Short mmCIF file of C-alpha atoms and ligand atoms in Angstrom, two decimals:
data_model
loop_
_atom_site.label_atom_id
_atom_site.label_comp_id
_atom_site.label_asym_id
_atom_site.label_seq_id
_atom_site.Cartn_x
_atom_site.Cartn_y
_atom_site.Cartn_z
CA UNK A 1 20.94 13.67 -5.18
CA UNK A 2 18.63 11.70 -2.69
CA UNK A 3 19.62 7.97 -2.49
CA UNK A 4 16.98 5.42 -2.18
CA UNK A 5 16.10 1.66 -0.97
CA UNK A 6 13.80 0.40 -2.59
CA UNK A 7 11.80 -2.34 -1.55
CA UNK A 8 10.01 -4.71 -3.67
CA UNK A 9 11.61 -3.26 -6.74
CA UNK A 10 10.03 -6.06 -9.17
CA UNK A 11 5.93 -5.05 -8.23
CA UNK A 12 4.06 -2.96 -9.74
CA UNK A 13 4.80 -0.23 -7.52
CA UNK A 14 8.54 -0.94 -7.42
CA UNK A 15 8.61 -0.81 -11.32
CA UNK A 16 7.06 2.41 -11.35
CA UNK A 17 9.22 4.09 -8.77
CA UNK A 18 12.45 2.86 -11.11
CA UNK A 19 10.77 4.86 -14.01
CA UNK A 20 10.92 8.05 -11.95
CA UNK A 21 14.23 7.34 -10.94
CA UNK A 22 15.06 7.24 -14.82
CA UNK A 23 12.81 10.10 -15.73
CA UNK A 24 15.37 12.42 -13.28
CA UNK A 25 18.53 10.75 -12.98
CA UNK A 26 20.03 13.73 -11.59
CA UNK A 27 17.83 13.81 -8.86
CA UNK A 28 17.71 10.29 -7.60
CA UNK A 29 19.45 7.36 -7.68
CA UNK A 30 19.04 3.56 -6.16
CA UNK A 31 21.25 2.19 -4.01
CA UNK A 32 20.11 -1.08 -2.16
CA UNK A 33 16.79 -2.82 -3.20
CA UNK A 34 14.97 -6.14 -2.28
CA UNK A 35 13.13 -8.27 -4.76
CA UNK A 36 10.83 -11.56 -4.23
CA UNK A 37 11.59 -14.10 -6.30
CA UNK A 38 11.53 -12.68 -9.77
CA UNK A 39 14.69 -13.60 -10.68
CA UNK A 40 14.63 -12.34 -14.30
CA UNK A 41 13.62 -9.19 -13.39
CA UNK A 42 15.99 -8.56 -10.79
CA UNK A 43 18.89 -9.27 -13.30
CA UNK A 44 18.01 -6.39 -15.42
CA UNK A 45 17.40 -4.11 -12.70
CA UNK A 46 20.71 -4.89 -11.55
CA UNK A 47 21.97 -3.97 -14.63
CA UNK A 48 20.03 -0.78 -15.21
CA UNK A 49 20.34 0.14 -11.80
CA UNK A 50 24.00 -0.71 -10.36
CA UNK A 51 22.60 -0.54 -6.84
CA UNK A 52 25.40 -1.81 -4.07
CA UNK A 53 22.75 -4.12 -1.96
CA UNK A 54 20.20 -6.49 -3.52
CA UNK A 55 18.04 -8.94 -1.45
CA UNK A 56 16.39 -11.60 -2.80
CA UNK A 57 13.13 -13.70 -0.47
CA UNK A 58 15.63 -16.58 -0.57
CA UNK A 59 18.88 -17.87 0.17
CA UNK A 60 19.57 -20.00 -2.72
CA UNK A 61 18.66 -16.90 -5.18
CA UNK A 62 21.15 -14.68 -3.56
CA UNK A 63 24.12 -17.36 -3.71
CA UNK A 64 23.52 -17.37 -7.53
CA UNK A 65 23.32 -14.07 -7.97
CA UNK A 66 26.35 -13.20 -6.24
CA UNK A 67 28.19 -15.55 -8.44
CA UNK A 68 27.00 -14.00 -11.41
CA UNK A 69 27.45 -10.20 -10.01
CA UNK A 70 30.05 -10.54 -8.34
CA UNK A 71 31.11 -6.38 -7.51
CA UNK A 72 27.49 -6.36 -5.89
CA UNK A 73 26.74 -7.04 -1.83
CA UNK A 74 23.41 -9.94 -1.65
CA UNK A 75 21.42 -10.89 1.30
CA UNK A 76 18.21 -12.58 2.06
CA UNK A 77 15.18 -13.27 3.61
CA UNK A 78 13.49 -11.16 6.71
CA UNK A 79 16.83 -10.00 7.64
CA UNK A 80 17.59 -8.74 4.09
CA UNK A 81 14.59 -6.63 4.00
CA UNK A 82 16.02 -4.93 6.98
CA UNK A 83 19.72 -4.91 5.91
CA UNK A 84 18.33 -3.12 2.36
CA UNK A 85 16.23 -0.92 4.44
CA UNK A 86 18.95 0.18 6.61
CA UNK A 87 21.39 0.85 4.11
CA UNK A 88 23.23 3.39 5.61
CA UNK A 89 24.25 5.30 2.20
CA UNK A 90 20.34 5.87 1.76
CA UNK A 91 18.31 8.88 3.05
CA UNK A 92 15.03 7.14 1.98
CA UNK A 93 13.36 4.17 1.88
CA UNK A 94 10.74 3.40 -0.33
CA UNK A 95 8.68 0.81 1.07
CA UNK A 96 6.70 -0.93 -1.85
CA UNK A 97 6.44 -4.71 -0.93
CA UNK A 98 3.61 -6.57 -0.43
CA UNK A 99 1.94 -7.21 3.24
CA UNK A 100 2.99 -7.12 6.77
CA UNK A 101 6.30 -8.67 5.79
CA UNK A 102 7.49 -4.56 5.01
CA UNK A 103 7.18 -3.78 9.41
CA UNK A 104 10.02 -4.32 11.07
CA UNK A 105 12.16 -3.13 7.98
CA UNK A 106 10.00 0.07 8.44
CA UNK A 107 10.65 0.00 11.77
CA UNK A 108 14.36 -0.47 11.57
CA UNK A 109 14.32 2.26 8.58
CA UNK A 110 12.90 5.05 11.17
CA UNK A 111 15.09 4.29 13.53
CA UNK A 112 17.78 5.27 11.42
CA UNK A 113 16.45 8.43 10.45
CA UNK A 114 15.44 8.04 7.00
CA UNK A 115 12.28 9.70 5.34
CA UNK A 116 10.11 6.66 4.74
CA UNK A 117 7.78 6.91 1.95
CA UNK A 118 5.00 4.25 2.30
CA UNK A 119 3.62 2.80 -0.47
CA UNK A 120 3.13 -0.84 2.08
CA UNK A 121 0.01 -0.34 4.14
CA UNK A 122 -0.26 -3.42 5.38
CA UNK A 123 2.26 -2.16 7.70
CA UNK A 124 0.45 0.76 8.71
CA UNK A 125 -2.67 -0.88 9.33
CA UNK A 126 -1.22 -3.66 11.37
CA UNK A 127 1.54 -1.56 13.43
CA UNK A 128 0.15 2.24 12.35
CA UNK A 129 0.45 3.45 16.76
CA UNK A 130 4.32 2.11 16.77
CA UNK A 131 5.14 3.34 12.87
CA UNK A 132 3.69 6.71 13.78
CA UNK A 133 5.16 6.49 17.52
CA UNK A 134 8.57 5.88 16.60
CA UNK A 135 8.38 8.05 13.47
CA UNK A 136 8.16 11.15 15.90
CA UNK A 137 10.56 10.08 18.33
CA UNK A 138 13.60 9.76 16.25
CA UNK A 139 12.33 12.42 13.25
CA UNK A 140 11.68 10.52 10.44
CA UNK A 141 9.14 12.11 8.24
CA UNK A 142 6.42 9.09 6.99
CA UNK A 143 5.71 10.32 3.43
CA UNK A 144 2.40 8.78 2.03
CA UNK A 145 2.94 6.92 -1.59
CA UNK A 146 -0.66 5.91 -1.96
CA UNK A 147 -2.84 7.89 -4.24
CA UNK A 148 -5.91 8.96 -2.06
CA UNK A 149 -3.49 9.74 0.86
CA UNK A 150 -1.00 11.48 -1.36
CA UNK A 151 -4.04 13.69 -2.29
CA UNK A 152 -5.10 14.41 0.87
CA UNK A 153 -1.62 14.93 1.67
CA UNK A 154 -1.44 17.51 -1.33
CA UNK A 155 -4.42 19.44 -0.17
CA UNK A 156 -3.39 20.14 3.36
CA UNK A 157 -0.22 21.17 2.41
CA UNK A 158 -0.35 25.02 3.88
CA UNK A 159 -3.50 24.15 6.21
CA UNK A 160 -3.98 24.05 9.85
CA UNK A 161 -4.62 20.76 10.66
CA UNK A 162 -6.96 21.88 14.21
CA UNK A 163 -9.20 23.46 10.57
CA UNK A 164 -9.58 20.12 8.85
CA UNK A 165 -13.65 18.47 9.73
CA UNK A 166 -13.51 15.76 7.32
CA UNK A 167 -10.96 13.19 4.73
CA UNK A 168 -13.12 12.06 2.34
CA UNK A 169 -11.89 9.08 0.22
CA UNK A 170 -12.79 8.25 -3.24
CA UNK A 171 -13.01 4.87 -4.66
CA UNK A 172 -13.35 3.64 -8.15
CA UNK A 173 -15.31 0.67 -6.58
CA UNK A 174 -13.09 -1.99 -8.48
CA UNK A 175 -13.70 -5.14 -11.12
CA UNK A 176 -17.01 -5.96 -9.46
CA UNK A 177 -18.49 -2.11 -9.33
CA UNK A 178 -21.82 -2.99 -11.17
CA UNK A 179 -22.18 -6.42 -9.73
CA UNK A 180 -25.30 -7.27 -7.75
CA UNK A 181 -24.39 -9.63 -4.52
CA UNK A 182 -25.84 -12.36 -5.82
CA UNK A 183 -23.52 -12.20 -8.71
CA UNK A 184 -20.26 -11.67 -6.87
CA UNK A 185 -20.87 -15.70 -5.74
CA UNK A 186 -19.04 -16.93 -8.69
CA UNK A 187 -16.88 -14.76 -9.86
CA UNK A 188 -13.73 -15.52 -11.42
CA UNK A 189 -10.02 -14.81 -10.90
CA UNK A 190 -9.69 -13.57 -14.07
CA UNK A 191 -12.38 -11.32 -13.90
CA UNK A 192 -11.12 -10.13 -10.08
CA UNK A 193 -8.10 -9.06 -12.00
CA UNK A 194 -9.36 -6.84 -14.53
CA UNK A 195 -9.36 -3.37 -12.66
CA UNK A 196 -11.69 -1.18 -14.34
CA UNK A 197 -9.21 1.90 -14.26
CA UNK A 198 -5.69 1.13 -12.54
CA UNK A 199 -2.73 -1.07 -13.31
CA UNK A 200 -1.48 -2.83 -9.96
CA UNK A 201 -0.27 -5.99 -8.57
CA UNK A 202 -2.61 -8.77 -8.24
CA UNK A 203 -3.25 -8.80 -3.85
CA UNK A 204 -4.31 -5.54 -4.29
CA UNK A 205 -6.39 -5.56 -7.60
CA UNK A 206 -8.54 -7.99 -5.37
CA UNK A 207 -8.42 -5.83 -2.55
CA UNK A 208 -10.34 -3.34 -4.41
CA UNK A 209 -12.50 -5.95 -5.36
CA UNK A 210 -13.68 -6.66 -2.51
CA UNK A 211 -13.46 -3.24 -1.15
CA UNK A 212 -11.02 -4.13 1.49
CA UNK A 213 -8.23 -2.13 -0.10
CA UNK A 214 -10.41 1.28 0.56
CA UNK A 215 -10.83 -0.14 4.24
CA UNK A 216 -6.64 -0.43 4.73
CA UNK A 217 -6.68 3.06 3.09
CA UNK A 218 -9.32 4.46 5.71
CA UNK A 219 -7.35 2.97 8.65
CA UNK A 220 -3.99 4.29 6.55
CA UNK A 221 -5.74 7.41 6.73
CA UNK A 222 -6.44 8.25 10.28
CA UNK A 223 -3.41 6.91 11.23
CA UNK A 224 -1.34 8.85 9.23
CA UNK A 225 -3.52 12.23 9.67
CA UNK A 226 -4.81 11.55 13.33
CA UNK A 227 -8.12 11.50 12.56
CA UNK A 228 -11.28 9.73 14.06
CA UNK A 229 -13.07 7.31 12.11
CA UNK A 230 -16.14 9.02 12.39
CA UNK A 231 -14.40 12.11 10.61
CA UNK A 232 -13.31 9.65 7.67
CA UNK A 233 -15.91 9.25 4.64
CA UNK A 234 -15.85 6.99 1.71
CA UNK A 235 -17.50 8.18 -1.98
CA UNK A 236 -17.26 5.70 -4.80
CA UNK A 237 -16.30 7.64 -8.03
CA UNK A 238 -15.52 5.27 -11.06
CA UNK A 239 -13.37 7.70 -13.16
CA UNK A 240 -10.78 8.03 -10.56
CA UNK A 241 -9.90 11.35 -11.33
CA UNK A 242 -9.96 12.82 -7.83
CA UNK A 243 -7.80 11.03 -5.58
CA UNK A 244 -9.32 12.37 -2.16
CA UNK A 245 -10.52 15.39 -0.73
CA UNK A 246 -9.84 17.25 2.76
CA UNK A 247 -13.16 19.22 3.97
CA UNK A 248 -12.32 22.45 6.23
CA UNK A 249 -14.78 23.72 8.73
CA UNK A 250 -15.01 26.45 6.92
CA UNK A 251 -17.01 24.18 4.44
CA UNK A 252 -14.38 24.27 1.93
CA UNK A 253 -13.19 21.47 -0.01
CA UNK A 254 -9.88 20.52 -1.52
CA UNK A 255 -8.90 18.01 -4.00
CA UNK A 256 -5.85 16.73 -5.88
CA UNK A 257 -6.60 15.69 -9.16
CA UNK A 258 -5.07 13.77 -12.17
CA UNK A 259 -5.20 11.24 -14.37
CA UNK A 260 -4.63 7.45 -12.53
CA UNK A 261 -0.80 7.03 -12.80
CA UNK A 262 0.96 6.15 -9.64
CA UNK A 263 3.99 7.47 -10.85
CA UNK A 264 2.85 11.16 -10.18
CA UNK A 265 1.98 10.21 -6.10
CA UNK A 266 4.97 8.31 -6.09
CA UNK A 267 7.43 11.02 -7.41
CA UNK A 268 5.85 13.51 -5.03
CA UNK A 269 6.83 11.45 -1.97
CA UNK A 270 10.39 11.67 -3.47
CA UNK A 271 10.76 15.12 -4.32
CA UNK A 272 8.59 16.68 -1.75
CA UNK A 273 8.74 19.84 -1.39
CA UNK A 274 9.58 20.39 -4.84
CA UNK A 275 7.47 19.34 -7.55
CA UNK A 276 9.75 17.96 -10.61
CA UNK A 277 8.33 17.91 -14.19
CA UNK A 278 6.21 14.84 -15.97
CA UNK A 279 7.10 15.98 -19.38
CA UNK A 280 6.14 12.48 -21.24
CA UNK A 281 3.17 11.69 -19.25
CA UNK A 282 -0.58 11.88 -19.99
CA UNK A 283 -2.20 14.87 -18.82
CA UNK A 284 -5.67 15.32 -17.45
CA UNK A 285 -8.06 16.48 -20.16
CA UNK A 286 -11.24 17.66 -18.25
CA UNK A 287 -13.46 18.57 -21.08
CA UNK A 288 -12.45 14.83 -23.07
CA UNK A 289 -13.77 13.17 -19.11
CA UNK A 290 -17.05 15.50 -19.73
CA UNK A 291 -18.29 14.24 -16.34
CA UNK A 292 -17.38 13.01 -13.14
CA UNK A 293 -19.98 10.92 -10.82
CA UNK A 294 -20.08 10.03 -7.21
CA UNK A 295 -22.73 7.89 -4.60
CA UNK A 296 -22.46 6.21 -1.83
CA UNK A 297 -21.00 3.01 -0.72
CA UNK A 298 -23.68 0.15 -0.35
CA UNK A 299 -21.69 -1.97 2.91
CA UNK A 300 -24.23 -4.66 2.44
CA UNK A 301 -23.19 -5.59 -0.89
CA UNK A 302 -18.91 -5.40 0.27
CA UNK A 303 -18.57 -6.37 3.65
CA UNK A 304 -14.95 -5.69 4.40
CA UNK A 305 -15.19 -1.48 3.82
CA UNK A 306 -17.34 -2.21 7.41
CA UNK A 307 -15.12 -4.81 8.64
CA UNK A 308 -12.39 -2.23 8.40
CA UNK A 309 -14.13 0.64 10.00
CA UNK A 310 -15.31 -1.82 13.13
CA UNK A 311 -11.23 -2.62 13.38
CA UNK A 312 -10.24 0.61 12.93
CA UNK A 313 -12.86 2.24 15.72
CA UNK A 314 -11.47 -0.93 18.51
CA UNK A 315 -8.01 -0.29 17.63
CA UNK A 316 -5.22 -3.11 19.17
CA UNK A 317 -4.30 -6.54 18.16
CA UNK A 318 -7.83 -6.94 15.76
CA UNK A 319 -6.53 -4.78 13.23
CA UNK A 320 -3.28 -7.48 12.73
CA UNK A 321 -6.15 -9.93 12.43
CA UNK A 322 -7.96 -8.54 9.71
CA UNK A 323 -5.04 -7.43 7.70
CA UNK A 324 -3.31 -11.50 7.93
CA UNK A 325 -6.92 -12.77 7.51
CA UNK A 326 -7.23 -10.69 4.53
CA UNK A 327 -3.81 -11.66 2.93
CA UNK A 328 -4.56 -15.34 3.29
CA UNK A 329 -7.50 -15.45 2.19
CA UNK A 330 -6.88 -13.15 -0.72
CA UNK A 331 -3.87 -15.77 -1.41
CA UNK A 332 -6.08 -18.69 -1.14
CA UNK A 333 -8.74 -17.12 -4.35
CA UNK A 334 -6.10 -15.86 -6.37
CA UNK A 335 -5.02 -19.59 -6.20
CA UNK A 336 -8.40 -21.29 -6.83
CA UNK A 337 -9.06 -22.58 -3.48
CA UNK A 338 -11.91 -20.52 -2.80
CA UNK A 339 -14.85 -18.22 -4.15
CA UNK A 340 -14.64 -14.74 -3.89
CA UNK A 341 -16.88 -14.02 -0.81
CA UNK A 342 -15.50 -16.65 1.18
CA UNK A 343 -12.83 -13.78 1.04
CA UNK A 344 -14.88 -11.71 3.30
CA UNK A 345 -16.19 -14.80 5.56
CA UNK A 346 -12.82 -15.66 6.42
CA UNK A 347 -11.79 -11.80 7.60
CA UNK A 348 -15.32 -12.50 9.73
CA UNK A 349 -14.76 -15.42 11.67
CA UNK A 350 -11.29 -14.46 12.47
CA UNK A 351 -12.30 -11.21 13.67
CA UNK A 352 -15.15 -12.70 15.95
CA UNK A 353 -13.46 -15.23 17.46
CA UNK A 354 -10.48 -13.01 18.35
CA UNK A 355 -9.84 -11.69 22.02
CA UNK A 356 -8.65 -8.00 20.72
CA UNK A 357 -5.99 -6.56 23.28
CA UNK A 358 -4.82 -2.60 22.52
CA UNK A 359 -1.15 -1.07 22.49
CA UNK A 360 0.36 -4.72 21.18
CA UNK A 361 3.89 -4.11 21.01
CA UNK A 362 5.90 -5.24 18.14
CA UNK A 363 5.98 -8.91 19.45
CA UNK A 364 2.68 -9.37 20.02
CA UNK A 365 1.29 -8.06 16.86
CA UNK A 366 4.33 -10.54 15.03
CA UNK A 367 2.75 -13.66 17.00
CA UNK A 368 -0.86 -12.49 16.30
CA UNK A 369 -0.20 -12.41 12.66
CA UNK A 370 1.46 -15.80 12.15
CA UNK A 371 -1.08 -17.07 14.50
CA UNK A 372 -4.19 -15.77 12.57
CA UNK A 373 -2.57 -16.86 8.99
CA UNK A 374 -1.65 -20.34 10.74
CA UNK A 375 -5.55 -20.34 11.61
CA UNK A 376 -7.30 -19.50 8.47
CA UNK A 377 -4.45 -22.03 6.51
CA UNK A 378 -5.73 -24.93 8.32
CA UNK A 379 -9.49 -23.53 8.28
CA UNK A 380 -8.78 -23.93 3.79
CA UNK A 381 -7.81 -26.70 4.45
P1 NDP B 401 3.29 -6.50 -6.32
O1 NDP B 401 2.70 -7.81 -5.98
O2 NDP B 401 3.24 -6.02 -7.72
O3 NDP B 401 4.80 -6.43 -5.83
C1 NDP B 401 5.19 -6.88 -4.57
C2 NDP B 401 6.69 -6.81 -4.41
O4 NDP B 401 7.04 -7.38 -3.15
C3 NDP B 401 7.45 -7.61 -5.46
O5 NDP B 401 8.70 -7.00 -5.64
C4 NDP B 401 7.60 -8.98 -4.79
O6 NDP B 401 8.70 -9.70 -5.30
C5 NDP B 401 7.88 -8.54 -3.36
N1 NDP B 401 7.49 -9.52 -2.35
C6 NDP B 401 6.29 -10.14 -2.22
N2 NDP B 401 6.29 -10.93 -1.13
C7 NDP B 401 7.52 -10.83 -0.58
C8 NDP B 401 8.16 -11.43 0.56
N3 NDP B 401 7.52 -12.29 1.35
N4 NDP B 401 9.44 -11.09 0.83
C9 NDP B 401 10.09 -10.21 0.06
N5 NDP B 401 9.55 -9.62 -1.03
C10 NDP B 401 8.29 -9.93 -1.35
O7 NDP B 401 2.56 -5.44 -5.34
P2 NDP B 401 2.24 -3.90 -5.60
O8 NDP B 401 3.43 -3.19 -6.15
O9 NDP B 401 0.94 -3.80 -6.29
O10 NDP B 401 1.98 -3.40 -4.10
C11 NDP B 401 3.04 -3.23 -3.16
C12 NDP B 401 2.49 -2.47 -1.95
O11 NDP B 401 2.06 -1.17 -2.38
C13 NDP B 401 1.26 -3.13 -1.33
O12 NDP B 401 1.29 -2.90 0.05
C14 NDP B 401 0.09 -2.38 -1.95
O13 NDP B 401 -1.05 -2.37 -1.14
C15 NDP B 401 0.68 -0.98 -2.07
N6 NDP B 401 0.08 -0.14 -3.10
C16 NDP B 401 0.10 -0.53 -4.42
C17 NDP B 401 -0.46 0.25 -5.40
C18 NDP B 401 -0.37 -0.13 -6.85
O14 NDP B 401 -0.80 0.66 -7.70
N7 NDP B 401 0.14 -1.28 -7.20
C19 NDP B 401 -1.14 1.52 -5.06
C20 NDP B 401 -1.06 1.87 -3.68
C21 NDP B 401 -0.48 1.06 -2.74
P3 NDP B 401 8.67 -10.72 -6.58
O15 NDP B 401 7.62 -10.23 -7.53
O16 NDP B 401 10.07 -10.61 -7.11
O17 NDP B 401 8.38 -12.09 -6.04
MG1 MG B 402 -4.93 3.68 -3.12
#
């Protein structure tokens, strides 16, 4: 039985990683989880779930909740994250909440040992040298949850790594696929949200939008893998029936396929090395797809795939930039307060006017980020 903390069980992610838990309840079970603010939510989870540790965002939450569950341990906040993370009954964490809030619980998680499965890139995009530092130094496998990586995960699995030339990504190119520029300037929330072929929460549903969720994923990607940027290739494929591909120099090419359920990566990361059945869930159906199609990204028309690759390739305290640029500003649309491209000028102007330094150390990168979201706050304003 492998005991999990879960964080961000109320998401999209965190949902779908407590239906796995019930599809094999021999095999896993929760015991501490963190929450936002979804109150509701978190009351039947808690009743589903019986874990020992729940942590709400904030204080006033947890004092009610306590009151009402009353066998049950609550915390809160920053701390809370860690304290769920931590957990010492747990061998895993699942890290599935949203943004460069998930670090230092990472951080505290792999210091304790546990296998970390990572569905929270943020974190790895903003702190990827110290995740992947400290992750060898005290043993603590980092198990990808994200599709594309989980595939290219899946198709090394056996390999040399010195024999891999090339991670290609795919991307479905998200709500705005078919959209020239000019009609991306007034573009709706609404019509942000509606993902062409996955069901996720709503930061990242823009994110593909815009393109910057395949830019976290290529940084994600050579930081988990060790690869160089230049080695890294993007492919837009709408059906989003490969997940990634790992070319050999042999010329060889191998791909994990399947239909677009997150539950399948996320399982994997859980059960690895074992594979554990799927019995109720849809299965791929080749000759129904009849085709699959790839081209090329145009970077001219989405802006942040290059921002990402220019942060990536300078490395250091520019890559917390773009990530908290991103998060505001993302944040600020899905409110109203601005259009859709003024997503990507944001990430721009903090990136240029930003004096990059490499190796930040866990404080640094923590004062660059609530710097650069302090910045682009006032710039809405
Ligand atoms: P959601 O927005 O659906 O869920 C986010 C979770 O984090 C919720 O439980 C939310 O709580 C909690 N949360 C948000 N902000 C805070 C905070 N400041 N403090 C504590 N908890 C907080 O996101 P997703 O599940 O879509 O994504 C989660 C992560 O997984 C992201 O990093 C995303 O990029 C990544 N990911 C997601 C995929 C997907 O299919 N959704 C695919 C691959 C990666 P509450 O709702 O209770 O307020
Ligand atoms: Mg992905």
């Amino acid at each position: 039985m492998k005991s999990i903390s879960l964080l961000g069980a109320t998401g999209s992610i965190g949902q779908q990683t407590l239906d796995i838990v019930k599809e094999h309840p021999e095999e896993f079970q929760i015991t501490a989880l963190s929450v936002g603010k979804n109150i509701e939510k978190t009351k039947e989870i808690i009743r589903a779930f019986q874990p020992k540790l729940v942590s709400l965002q904030l204080e006033q939450d947890a004092l009610a909740l306590q009151k009402e569950f009353p066998q049950i341990g609550f915390t809160f906040g920053k701390q809370g994250l860690i304290d769920v993370a931590t957990y010492e009954d747990s061998s895993y964490l699942l890290n599935a909440v949203l943004g460069s809030v998930g670090l230092e619980s990472t951080l505290a998680a792999i210091r304790q040992k546990k296998a970390i499965a990572i569905a929270n890139k943020e974190t790895l995009v903003t702190a990827g040298h110290l995740v992947m530092s400290e992750a060898k130094k005290y043993g603590a496998p980092i198990l990808p949850v994200d599709s594309e990586h989980s595939a290219l995960w899946q198709s090394m699995v056996g390999e040399n790594p010195k024999s891999i030339s090339k991670l290609i990504l795919t991307a479905s190119g998200g709500s705005f696929r078919d959209q020239s520029r000019e009609e991306l300037k007034n573009v709706t929330v609404k019509e942000a949200l509606n993902h062409p072929n996955w069901s996720m929460g709503a930061k990242i549903t823009i994110d593909s939008a815009t393109l910057m969720n395949k830019g976290l994923e290529v940084i994600e990607a050579a930081v988990l893998y060790d690869m160089s940027y230049d080695d890294i290739d993007v492919v837009i494929h709408r059906e989003s029936i490969i997940h990634s591909l790992v070319e050999y120099h042999d010329t060889s090419v191998m791909a994990q396929l399947g239909t677009p359920d997150m539950r399948t990566p996320i399982q994997y990361a859980l059960s690895y090395p074992e594979r554990l059945p799927r019995p109720n869930a849809q299965r791929l159906d080749l000759a129904k797809i009849g085709q699959l199609n790839f081209k090329n990204v145009d970077f001219d028309r989405f802006r942040c795939l290059g921002f990402a690759y220019e942060a990536g390739r300078m490395g250091g305290t520019i890559l917390t930039v773009m990530n908290a640029a991103n998060e505001t500003a993302v944040a600020a649309f899905l409110d109203g307060k601005i259009k859709f491209l003024e997503i990507e000028d944001v990430i721009d102007r903090m990136m240029q006017q930003h004096d990059n330094s490499l190796n930040p150390d866990l404080e640094t990168i923590l004062h660059v980020d609530e710097e650069t979201r302090k910045t682009v706050k006032s710039m809405l304003k």
